[in-house]
């Protein structure tokens, strides 16, 4: 550039745009992958919260013998819903078993499942 002129030359502008394009070609896919992982982790955390909530409700209402189903909408993710299935039983007279399972479809449409099983001891009177 000659002295007294202002601005950038065509070569400098094209070089800058090429560098910017190269950086974006790596940054955008990485960002999208991180966003997908974040949504997956968020749905897992919410599913675990629903499992824990249902198991605690069942353990408070001892004895609960039977089973049930419930469909819950996500509080965090739009268009996401969870199917909860639970069962309470007495495998032995003094042992109470709680089983809770949650199922959902993730953002890619894949079926996901998480479950928890717990036991409570109830001494015979």
XYZ file of N, CA, C and O in Angstrom:
500
model
N 0.844 -1.159 0.000
C 0.000 0.000 0.000
C 0.900 1.236 0.000
O 1.888 1.280 0.712
N 0.541 2.216 -0.782
C 1.329 3.429 -0.858
C 0.988 4.308 0.321
O -0.085 4.232 0.898
N 1.907 5.156 0.671
C 1.658 6.044 1.805
C 0.546 7.023 1.457
O 0.432 7.490 0.329
N -0.303 7.296 2.439
C -1.398 8.226 2.231
C -2.675 7.535 1.762
O -3.720 8.163 1.693
N -2.633 6.241 1.388
C -3.832 5.516 0.976
C -4.407 4.800 2.192
O -3.680 4.379 3.092
N -5.717 4.646 2.219
C -6.393 3.977 3.329
C -7.149 2.772 2.798
O -7.624 2.766 1.669
N -7.284 1.725 3.650
C -8.044 0.541 3.263
C -7.131 -0.637 3.017
O -5.911 -0.570 3.213
N -7.738 -1.733 2.587
C -6.991 -2.972 2.354
C -6.990 -3.288 0.879
O -7.934 -2.964 0.148
N -5.950 -4.007 0.462
C -5.882 -4.425 -0.935
C -6.775 -5.640 -1.138
O -7.214 -6.286 -0.180
N -7.039 -5.963 -2.368
C -7.866 -7.127 -2.695
C -7.216 -8.413 -2.176
O -7.890 -9.293 -1.641
N -5.903 -8.534 -2.294
C -5.201 -9.724 -1.826
C -5.344 -9.877 -0.304
O -5.553 -10.984 0.206
N -5.234 -8.783 0.426
C -5.391 -8.843 1.887
C -6.819 -9.234 2.284
O -7.026 -10.031 3.189
N -7.791 -8.705 1.588
C -9.193 -9.017 1.885
C -9.495 -10.485 1.595
O -10.116 -11.177 2.392
N -9.040 -10.994 0.448
C -9.272 -12.393 0.088
C -8.564 -13.319 1.074
O -9.126 -14.331 1.500
N -7.360 -12.976 1.463
C -6.636 -13.793 2.445
C -7.371 -13.827 3.775
O -7.513 -14.893 4.388
N -7.854 -12.707 4.208
C -8.622 -12.654 5.457
C -9.885 -13.495 5.384
O -10.232 -14.221 6.334
N -10.598 -13.425 4.257
C -11.810 -14.227 4.093
C -11.501 -15.722 4.045
O -12.260 -16.540 4.571
N -10.408 -16.097 3.428
C -10.006 -17.506 3.391
C -9.682 -18.032 4.792
O -10.074 -19.145 5.149
N -8.973 -17.254 5.568
C -8.658 -17.659 6.940
C -9.941 -17.782 7.757
O -10.136 -18.746 8.503
N -10.829 -16.806 7.622
C -12.106 -16.854 8.328
C -12.919 -18.084 7.919
O -13.499 -18.772 8.762
N -12.968 -18.400 6.657
C -13.683 -19.584 6.161
C -13.096 -20.870 6.699
O -13.819 -21.800 7.059
N -11.771 -20.926 6.775
C -11.100 -22.113 7.305
C -11.413 -22.305 8.785
O -11.726 -23.419 9.229
N -11.384 -21.237 9.544
C -11.702 -21.315 10.971
C -13.155 -21.746 11.170
O -13.461 -22.611 11.999
N -14.065 -21.173 10.401
C -15.480 -21.530 10.517
C -15.754 -22.971 10.102
O -16.634 -23.623 10.658
N -14.990 -23.484 9.135
C -15.211 -24.857 8.686
C -14.895 -25.872 9.789
O -15.423 -26.976 9.785
N -14.053 -25.502 10.733
C -13.775 -26.370 11.876
C -14.676 -26.039 13.073
O -15.077 -26.920 13.818
N -14.990 -24.780 13.251
C -15.732 -24.350 14.439
C -17.207 -24.738 14.395
O -17.766 -25.171 15.402
N -17.852 -24.610 13.265
C -19.296 -24.867 13.177
C -19.629 -26.336 13.452
O -20.494 -26.620 14.286
N -18.983 -27.316 12.821
C -19.312 -28.717 13.140
C -19.013 -29.073 14.598
O -19.767 -29.814 15.228
N -17.951 -28.536 15.141
C -17.619 -28.791 16.542
C -18.685 -28.208 17.451
O -19.122 -28.855 18.412
N -19.145 -27.018 17.159
C -20.203 -26.392 17.952
C -21.490 -27.210 17.887
O -22.150 -27.434 18.906
N -21.869 -27.669 16.696
C -23.086 -28.462 16.544
C -22.986 -29.791 17.294
O -23.965 -30.257 17.886
N -21.818 -30.399 17.267
C -21.609 -31.653 18.002
C -21.719 -31.427 19.511
O -22.350 -32.210 20.220
N -21.136 -30.348 20.001
C -21.237 -30.034 21.433
C -22.676 -29.731 21.834
O -23.118 -30.125 22.913
N -23.413 -29.060 20.977
C -24.818 -28.748 21.259
C -25.643 -30.032 21.335
O -26.496 -30.179 22.213
N -25.398 -30.981 20.438
C -26.113 -32.263 20.456
C -25.797 -33.047 21.729
O -26.687 -33.640 22.343
N -24.526 -33.036 22.137
C -24.141 -33.725 23.379
C -24.784 -33.067 24.592
O -25.189 -33.744 25.531
N -24.876 -31.751 24.573
C -25.513 -31.034 25.678
C -26.987 -31.429 25.808
O -27.475 -31.690 26.907
N -27.703 -31.497 24.685
C -29.109 -31.888 24.713
C -29.279 -33.322 25.194
O -30.205 -33.639 25.943
N -28.368 -34.204 24.782
C -28.422 -35.602 25.221
C -28.210 -35.703 26.733
O -28.946 -36.412 27.429
N -27.227 -34.980 27.246
C -26.962 -35.001 28.684
C -28.114 -34.380 29.469
O -28.479 -34.860 30.537
N -28.703 -33.338 28.925
C -29.824 -32.685 29.587
C -31.017 -33.629 29.688
O -31.671 -33.704 30.732
N -31.287 -34.380 28.631
C -32.404 -35.332 28.678
C -32.105 -36.475 29.643
O -33.008 -36.950 30.332
N -30.845 -36.909 29.745
C -30.485 -37.956 30.708
C -30.649 -37.473 32.142
O -31.139 -38.204 33.004
N -30.245 -36.243 32.407
C -30.389 -35.679 33.754
C -31.861 -35.569 34.126
O -32.269 -35.908 35.241
N -32.672 -35.116 33.183
C -34.101 -34.987 33.464
C -34.746 -36.359 33.678
O -35.586 -36.528 34.561
N -34.335 -37.351 32.897
C -34.862 -38.711 33.077
C -34.480 -39.261 34.445
O -35.303 -39.873 35.135
N -33.247 -39.035 34.862
C -32.807 -39.503 36.179
C -33.589 -38.803 37.285
O -33.957 -39.421 38.283
N -33.874 -37.538 37.110
C -34.668 -36.789 38.083
C -36.083 -37.368 38.195
O -36.622 -37.511 39.300
N -36.686 -37.710 37.056
C -38.013 -38.313 37.065
C -38.003 -39.682 37.742
O -38.925 -40.017 38.489
N -36.959 -40.462 37.484
C -36.820 -41.769 38.139
C -36.761 -41.613 39.653
O -37.460 -42.302 40.402
N -35.910 -40.728 40.094
C -35.719 -40.514 41.527
C -37.016 -40.012 42.173
O -37.402 -40.475 43.246
N -37.682 -39.082 41.509
C -38.927 -38.527 42.043
C -39.984 -39.618 42.214
O -40.638 -39.696 43.254
N -40.163 -40.470 41.202
C -41.167 -41.531 41.277
C -40.799 -42.568 42.341
O -41.661 -43.021 43.093
N -39.531 -42.941 42.429
C -39.105 -43.922 43.441
C -39.330 -43.374 44.852
O -39.768 -44.105 45.744
N -39.050 -42.101 45.062
C -39.269 -41.504 46.383
C -40.755 -41.445 46.724
O -41.143 -41.706 47.861
N -41.599 -41.116 45.748
C -43.042 -41.092 45.991
C -43.541 -42.488 46.386
O -44.385 -42.622 47.263
N -43.017 -43.497 45.716
C -43.456 -44.853 46.024
C -42.960 -45.316 47.389
O -43.664 -46.024 48.095
N -41.765 -44.923 47.767
C -41.239 -45.376 49.056
C -41.924 -44.677 50.220
O -41.990 -45.223 51.316
N -42.475 -43.482 49.991
C -43.214 -42.785 51.041
C -44.561 -43.462 51.269
O -45.026 -43.571 52.396
N -45.176 -43.946 50.195
C -46.492 -44.561 50.285
C -46.401 -46.076 50.501
O -47.100 -46.845 49.860
N -45.536 -46.512 51.356
C -45.424 -47.952 51.626
C -46.670 -48.437 52.338
O -47.194 -47.739 53.190
N -47.133 -49.615 52.147
C -46.781 -50.504 51.041
C -47.614 -50.181 49.815
O -48.780 -49.878 49.917
N -46.998 -50.226 48.677
C -47.683 -50.020 47.408
C -47.422 -51.255 46.573
O -46.301 -51.505 46.162
N -48.421 -52.031 46.365
C -48.281 -53.228 45.552
C -49.070 -52.998 44.273
O -50.253 -52.683 44.315
N -48.443 -53.108 43.167
C -49.099 -52.892 41.886
C -48.180 -52.198 40.922
O -46.971 -52.122 41.133
N -48.767 -51.677 39.856
C -47.958 -51.009 38.835
C -48.721 -49.846 38.247
O -49.916 -49.694 38.465
N -48.004 -49.014 37.503
C -48.631 -47.852 36.902
C -47.806 -47.302 35.763
O -46.659 -47.698 35.546
N -48.410 -46.374 35.013
C -47.776 -45.715 33.868
C -48.121 -44.249 33.911
O -49.183 -43.864 34.392
N -47.221 -43.462 33.356
C -47.470 -42.025 33.284
C -46.633 -41.445 32.155
O -45.480 -41.826 31.969
N -47.213 -40.527 31.410
C -46.466 -39.817 30.370
C -46.258 -38.397 30.860
O -47.194 -37.722 31.251
N -44.995 -37.946 30.843
C -44.663 -36.608 31.330
C -43.959 -35.832 30.233
O -43.074 -36.343 29.562
N -44.330 -34.565 30.092
C -43.640 -33.676 29.152
C -42.398 -33.122 29.824
O -42.365 -32.917 31.029
N -41.414 -32.844 29.016
C -40.163 -32.291 29.518
C -40.367 -30.855 29.992
O -41.068 -30.073 29.362
N -39.733 -30.541 31.103
C -39.754 -29.162 31.593
C -38.650 -28.329 30.958
O -38.687 -27.111 30.994
N -37.656 -29.005 30.379
C -36.476 -28.300 29.865
C -36.394 -28.280 28.342
O -35.891 -27.323 27.763
N -36.843 -29.351 27.703
C -36.677 -29.480 26.259
C -38.031 -29.484 25.551
O -38.890 -30.294 25.883
N -38.230 -28.617 24.582
C -39.491 -28.652 23.839
C -39.572 -29.929 22.996
O -38.560 -30.467 22.580
N -40.757 -30.418 22.781
C -41.026 -31.619 21.972
C -40.447 -32.887 22.578
O -40.311 -33.890 21.890
N -40.097 -32.890 23.842
C -39.553 -34.081 24.496
C -40.567 -34.560 25.523
O -41.121 -33.779 26.282
N -40.832 -35.874 25.539
C -41.707 -36.429 26.565
C -41.112 -37.752 27.048
O -40.344 -38.400 26.333
N -41.484 -38.121 28.256
C -40.961 -39.319 28.906
C -42.120 -40.230 29.287
O -43.162 -39.762 29.731
N -41.913 -41.527 29.134
C -42.901 -42.523 29.549
C -42.350 -43.200 30.803
O -41.308 -43.844 30.757
N -43.048 -43.027 31.925
C -42.636 -43.639 33.190
C -43.472 -44.889 33.435
O -44.692 -44.875 33.261
N -42.826 -45.963 33.847
C -43.492 -47.206 34.213
C -42.937 -47.619 35.561
O -41.717 -47.628 35.754
N -43.820 -47.965 36.515
C -43.339 -48.361 37.838
C -44.108 -49.567 38.343
O -45.204 -49.870 37.894
N -43.461 -50.253 39.279
C -44.065 -51.438 39.866
C -43.546 -51.603 41.288
O -42.364 -51.440 41.556
N -44.439 -51.915 42.179
C -44.084 -52.222 43.555
C -44.538 -53.628 43.880
O -45.634 -54.035 43.508
N -43.675 -54.392 44.536
C -44.023 -55.778 44.835
C -43.335 -56.230 46.119
O -42.448 -55.561 46.640
N -43.757 -57.379 46.609
C -43.155 -58.003 47.790
C -42.554 -59.336 47.375
O -43.237 -60.355 47.389
N -41.272 -59.362 46.989
C -40.656 -60.631 46.596
C -40.576 -61.602 47.785
O -40.609 -62.808 47.611
N -40.461 -61.057 48.983
C -40.491 -61.827 50.232
C -41.399 -61.063 51.182
O -41.592 -59.858 51.025
N -41.945 -61.715 52.182
C -42.901 -61.022 53.060
C -42.346 -59.766 53.741
O -43.076 -58.816 53.972
N -41.076 -59.724 54.035
C -40.506 -58.570 54.740
C -39.672 -57.657 53.837
O -39.001 -56.760 54.307
N -39.724 -57.894 52.529
C -38.912 -57.126 51.589
C -39.813 -56.485 50.532
O -40.574 -57.156 49.854
N -39.723 -55.175 50.426
C -40.518 -54.411 49.464
C -39.598 -53.972 48.335
O -38.539 -53.401 48.566
N -40.000 -54.234 47.089
C -39.175 -53.909 45.924
C -39.880 -52.869 45.070
O -41.057 -52.990 44.765
N -39.134 -51.837 44.671
C -39.643 -50.777 43.810
C -38.831 -50.796 42.515
O -37.598 -50.772 42.552
N -39.525 -50.834 41.397
C -38.879 -50.765 40.086
C -39.501 -49.606 39.310
O -40.716 -49.514 39.204
N -38.645 -48.745 38.785
C -39.110 -47.601 37.993
C -38.276 -47.563 36.713
O -37.060 -47.716 36.755
N -38.965 -47.340 35.587
C -38.272 -47.246 34.301
C -38.805 -46.028 33.554
O -39.993 -45.728 33.615
N -37.914 -45.339 32.879
C -38.305 -44.200 32.045
C -37.778 -44.447 30.633
O -36.667 -44.936 30.456
N -38.616 -44.139 29.641
C -38.246 -44.297 28.236
C -38.513 -42.988 27.508
O -39.472 -42.287 27.828
N -37.658 -42.683 26.546
C -37.843 -41.481 25.739
C -37.088 -41.628 24.433
O -36.248 -42.508 24.285
N -37.407 -40.784 23.495
C -36.670 -40.711 22.228
C -35.800 -39.458 22.262
O -36.273 -38.383 22.582
N -34.522 -39.636 21.937
C -33.625 -38.485 21.948
C -33.811 -37.655 20.681
O -34.681 -37.944 19.865
N -33.000 -36.622 20.518
C -33.145 -35.680 19.400
C -32.955 -36.356 18.042
O -33.517 -35.922 17.053
N -32.180 -37.439 18.004
C -31.963 -38.153 16.745
C -33.022 -39.225 16.498
O -32.963 -39.922 15.495
N -33.984 -39.391 17.428
C -35.053 -40.365 17.262
C -34.747 -41.730 17.844
O -35.537 -42.657 17.711
N -33.600 -41.859 18.476
C -33.194 -43.141 19.056
C -33.925 -43.369 20.389
O -34.020 -42.472 21.205
N -34.430 -44.599 20.589
C -35.140 -44.949 21.818
C -34.131 -45.093 22.959
O -33.144 -45.811 22.840
N -34.374 -44.394 24.045
C -33.502 -44.455 25.225
C -34.293 -45.009 26.392
O -35.508 -44.835 26.481
N -33.597 -45.630 27.328
C -34.235 -46.229 28.484
C -33.301 -46.149 29.687
O -32.100 -46.301 29.553
N -33.897 -45.882 30.829
C -33.140 -45.828 32.080
C -34.040 -46.422 33.166
O -35.250 -46.202 33.164
N -33.462 -47.191 34.077
C -34.285 -47.791 35.120
C -33.538 -47.820 36.445
O -32.312 -47.712 36.491
N -34.331 -47.958 37.500
C -33.777 -48.057 38.841
C -34.607 -49.084 39.605
O -35.809 -49.216 39.404
N -33.933 -49.845 40.444
C -34.599 -50.841 41.271
C -34.061 -50.681 42.692
O -32.850 -50.552 42.887
N -34.951 -50.664 43.652
C -34.532 -50.516 45.038
C -35.357 -51.445 45.917
O -36.450 -51.875 45.539
N -34.814 -51.753 47.081
C -35.492 -52.633 48.037
C -35.591 -51.926 49.380
O -34.693 -51.187 49.767
N -36.676 -52.187 50.076
C -36.876 -51.668 51.438
C -37.193 -52.858 52.333
O -38.030 -53.685 52.006
N -36.554 -52.878 53.472
C -36.818 -53.935 54.453
C -37.943 -53.474 55.373
O -37.890 -52.379 55.936
N -38.951 -54.289 55.514
C -40.058 -54.035 56.437
C -40.142 -55.185 57.413
O -40.574 -56.279 57.044
N -39.734 -54.987 58.633
C -39.789 -56.112 59.584
C -41.238 -56.564 59.806
O -42.160 -55.748 59.852
N -41.402 -57.861 59.906
C -42.737 -58.414 60.187
C -43.104 -58.115 61.618
O -42.287 -58.199 62.532
N -44.351 -57.799 61.822
C -44.792 -57.486 63.201
C -45.400 -58.682 63.851
O -45.918 -59.559 63.361
